[in-house]
mmCIF file of C-alpha atoms in Angstrom:
data_model
loop_
_atom_site.group_PDB
_atom_site.id
_atom_site.type_symbol
_atom_site.label_atom_id
_atom_site.label_comp_id
_atom_site.label_asym_id
_atom_site.label_seq_id
_atom_site.Cartn_x
_atom_site.Cartn_y
_atom_site.Cartn_z
ATOM 1 C CA MET A 1 -19.912 7.768 11.148
ATOM 2 C CA LYS A 2 -19.877 4.680 8.956
ATOM 3 C CA LYS A 3 -20.248 1.338 10.675
ATOM 4 C CA LEU A 4 -17.312 -1.060 10.330
ATOM 5 C CA THR A 5 -18.436 -4.440 8.998
ATOM 6 C CA ASN A 6 -15.150 -6.285 8.584
ATOM 7 C CA GLU A 7 -11.436 -5.803 9.182
ATOM 8 C CA ILE A 8 -8.155 -7.648 8.746
ATOM 9 C CA LYS A 9 -4.681 -6.817 9.930
ATOM 10 C CA CYS A 10 -1.605 -8.790 9.041
ATOM 11 C CA THR A 11 2.106 -8.226 9.289
ATOM 12 C CA PHE A 12 4.715 -9.843 7.094
ATOM 13 C CA LEU A 13 8.391 -9.464 6.263
ATOM 14 C CA SER A 14 9.526 -7.068 3.543
ATOM 15 C CA LYS A 15 10.575 -9.868 1.214
ATOM 16 C CA SER A 16 9.743 -9.698 -2.483
ATOM 17 C CA GLU A 17 7.748 -12.935 -2.400
ATOM 18 C CA ASN A 18 5.355 -11.364 0.101
ATOM 19 C CA GLU A 19 4.099 -8.877 -2.498
ATOM 20 C CA ALA A 20 2.116 -11.749 -4.032
ATOM 21 C CA LEU A 21 0.925 -12.732 -0.550
ATOM 22 C CA ALA A 22 -0.450 -9.216 0.011
ATOM 23 C CA ARG A 23 -2.343 -9.360 -3.309
ATOM 24 C CA SER A 24 -3.836 -12.719 -2.345
ATOM 25 C CA ILE A 25 -4.840 -11.523 1.118
ATOM 26 C CA ILE A 26 -6.589 -8.421 -0.206
ATOM 27 C CA SER A 27 -8.331 -10.487 -2.903
ATOM 28 C CA GLY A 28 -9.733 -12.878 -0.322
ATOM 29 C CA PHE A 29 -10.873 -10.010 1.863
ATOM 30 C CA LEU A 30 -12.690 -8.359 -1.058
ATOM 31 C CA LEU A 31 -14.634 -11.396 -2.281
ATOM 32 C CA PRO A 32 -17.687 -10.858 -0.005
ATOM 33 C CA LEU A 33 -18.029 -7.369 -1.532
ATOM 34 C CA ASP A 34 -18.522 -8.995 -4.949
ATOM 35 C CA PRO A 35 -16.159 -6.714 -6.893
ATOM 36 C CA ASP A 36 -16.078 -6.932 -10.651
ATOM 37 C CA VAL A 37 -12.874 -8.073 -12.350
ATOM 38 C CA GLU A 38 -11.682 -4.515 -13.032
ATOM 39 C CA GLU A 39 -12.258 -3.345 -9.442
ATOM 40 C CA LEU A 40 -10.416 -6.359 -8.086
ATOM 41 C CA ALA A 41 -7.498 -5.844 -10.477
ATOM 42 C CA ASP A 42 -7.255 -2.131 -9.601
ATOM 43 C CA ILE A 43 -7.195 -2.752 -5.859
ATOM 44 C CA ARG A 44 -4.716 -5.606 -6.185
ATOM 45 C CA CYS A 45 -2.446 -3.359 -8.270
ATOM 46 C CA ALA A 46 -2.611 -0.470 -5.774
ATOM 47 C CA VAL A 47 -1.776 -2.807 -2.866
ATOM 48 C CA SER A 48 1.013 -4.389 -4.894
ATOM 49 C CA GLU A 49 2.579 -0.982 -5.580
ATOM 50 C CA ALA A 50 2.347 0.061 -1.928
ATOM 51 C CA VAL A 51 3.928 -3.170 -0.700
ATOM 52 C CA THR A 52 6.636 -2.988 -3.371
ATOM 53 C CA ASN A 53 7.485 0.558 -2.256
ATOM 54 C CA CYS A 54 7.947 -0.747 1.300
ATOM 55 C CA ILE A 55 10.149 -3.621 0.127
ATOM 56 C CA VAL A 56 12.330 -1.549 -2.199
ATOM 57 C CA HIS A 57 12.508 1.834 -0.478
ATOM 58 C CA ALA A 58 11.572 1.611 3.203
ATOM 59 C CA TYR A 59 14.142 -0.924 4.269
ATOM 60 C CA ARG A 60 16.629 -0.607 1.388
ATOM 61 C CA ASP A 61 18.939 -3.610 1.744
ATOM 62 C CA LYS A 62 17.524 -5.078 4.941
ATOM 63 C CA ILE A 63 14.389 -6.907 6.025
ATOM 64 C CA GLY A 64 11.709 -5.176 8.086
ATOM 65 C CA THR A 65 7.985 -5.563 8.596
ATOM 66 C CA ILE A 66 5.037 -4.398 6.538
ATOM 67 C CA THR A 67 1.540 -4.137 7.978
ATOM 68 C CA LEU A 68 -1.552 -4.475 5.796
ATOM 69 C CA ILE A 69 -4.862 -3.339 7.251
ATOM 70 C CA ALA A 70 -8.135 -3.498 5.323
ATOM 71 C CA ARG A 71 -11.468 -2.250 6.618
ATOM 72 C CA CYS A 72 -14.892 -2.538 5.044
ATOM 73 C CA TYR A 73 -17.836 -0.375 6.060
ATOM 74 C CA GLU A 74 -21.595 -0.875 5.759
ATOM 75 C CA ASP A 75 -21.779 1.301 2.624
ATOM 76 C CA LYS A 76 -19.132 -0.998 1.024
ATOM 77 C CA THR A 77 -16.451 1.657 1.398
ATOM 78 C CA LEU A 78 -13.051 0.037 1.595
ATOM 79 C CA ARG A 79 -10.054 1.530 3.378
ATOM 80 C CA ILE A 80 -6.650 -0.058 2.949
ATOM 81 C CA ILE A 81 -3.540 0.876 4.900
ATOM 82 C CA VAL A 82 -0.052 -0.329 4.046
ATOM 83 C CA ALA A 83 2.529 0.729 6.614
ATOM 84 C CA ASP A 84 6.215 0.197 7.301
ATOM 85 C CA LYS A 85 8.645 1.274 10.004
ATOM 86 C CA GLY A 86 11.452 1.946 7.571
ATOM 87 C CA CYS A 87 13.520 4.965 6.626
ATOM 88 C CA GLY A 88 10.558 7.261 5.927
ATOM 89 C CA ILE A 89 10.248 9.873 3.214
ATOM 90 C CA GLU A 90 11.928 13.263 3.560
ATOM 91 C CA ASP A 91 9.634 15.074 1.096
ATOM 92 C CA VAL A 92 6.325 13.308 0.428
ATOM 93 C CA ALA A 93 5.188 15.820 -2.210
ATOM 94 C CA LYS A 94 8.403 15.295 -4.174
ATOM 95 C CA ALA A 95 8.174 11.501 -3.797
ATOM 96 C CA ARG A 96 4.610 11.533 -5.158
ATOM 97 C CA ALA A 97 5.662 13.331 -8.352
ATOM 98 C CA PRO A 98 5.582 11.086 -11.437
ATOM 99 C CA LEU A 99 8.981 9.685 -12.427
ATOM 100 C CA PHE A 100 10.629 10.555 -9.080
ATOM 101 C CA THR A 101 12.785 7.720 -7.790
ATOM 102 C CA THR A 102 15.329 7.286 -5.040
ATOM 103 C CA CYS A 103 16.879 4.423 -7.015
ATOM 104 C CA PRO A 104 17.999 5.966 -10.342
ATOM 105 C CA ASP A 105 20.727 3.351 -10.803
ATOM 106 C CA GLU A 106 18.202 0.536 -10.607
ATOM 107 C CA ASP A 107 15.445 -0.270 -13.054
ATOM 108 C CA ARG A 108 12.787 1.812 -11.245
ATOM 109 C CA CYS A 109 10.352 4.059 -13.099
ATOM 110 C CA GLY A 110 9.207 6.275 -10.211
ATOM 111 C CA MET A 111 5.497 5.718 -10.871
ATOM 112 C CA GLY A 112 4.461 3.826 -7.714
ATOM 113 C CA PHE A 113 2.482 6.617 -6.064
ATOM 114 C CA SER A 114 0.984 7.694 -9.399
ATOM 115 C CA ILE A 115 -0.220 4.158 -10.042
ATOM 116 C CA MET A 116 -1.660 3.835 -6.528
ATOM 117 C CA GLU A 117 -3.442 7.158 -6.941
ATOM 118 C CA SER A 118 -4.893 6.213 -10.319
ATOM 119 C CA PHE A 119 -6.526 3.118 -8.782
ATOM 120 C CA SER A 120 -7.817 4.857 -5.639
ATOM 121 C CA ASP A 121 -10.604 7.284 -4.871
ATOM 122 C CA ARG A 122 -8.227 8.931 -2.420
ATOM 123 C CA LEU A 123 -4.583 8.346 -1.550
ATOM 124 C CA SER A 124 -3.035 9.737 1.619
ATOM 125 C CA VAL A 125 0.639 9.342 2.451
ATOM 126 C CA TYR A 126 2.010 9.987 5.929
ATOM 127 C CA SER A 127 5.698 9.645 6.603
ATOM 128 C CA LYS A 128 8.375 10.618 9.103
ATOM 129 C CA PRO A 129 12.060 10.203 8.393
ATOM 130 C CA ARG A 130 13.533 7.247 10.331
ATOM 131 C CA LYS A 131 10.028 6.320 11.603
ATOM 132 C CA GLY A 132 8.289 4.906 8.534
ATOM 133 C CA THR A 133 5.514 5.521 6.061
ATOM 134 C CA ARG A 134 1.784 4.816 6.014
#
């Protein structure tokens, strides 16, 4: 088992301005790992997409909480968790398909999970309707 070397956990409201906060928090956490510019940009983008999904989809037209957890291990492996306690996802496989959106009337492209996956070594999505998504 890999040894944990650092960890943060923060909770913030699902307000659009907190998407930038999440990017800043993850950037600060990553600095001791000395990422290159591309690695930092990729991770910031993946976190941004995950937080945006929580803001737009999990709570719809209300405010809830989003939890960001980041863990670093001795081999410099990074694990990031973005979780909400919102409406959940009925069909995760369908939601992960490119161009799928639950907001067709809004200007949403349905690429959030695809973008997160493209910037991650592994992306896992766990969700229960009316319980939330992680």
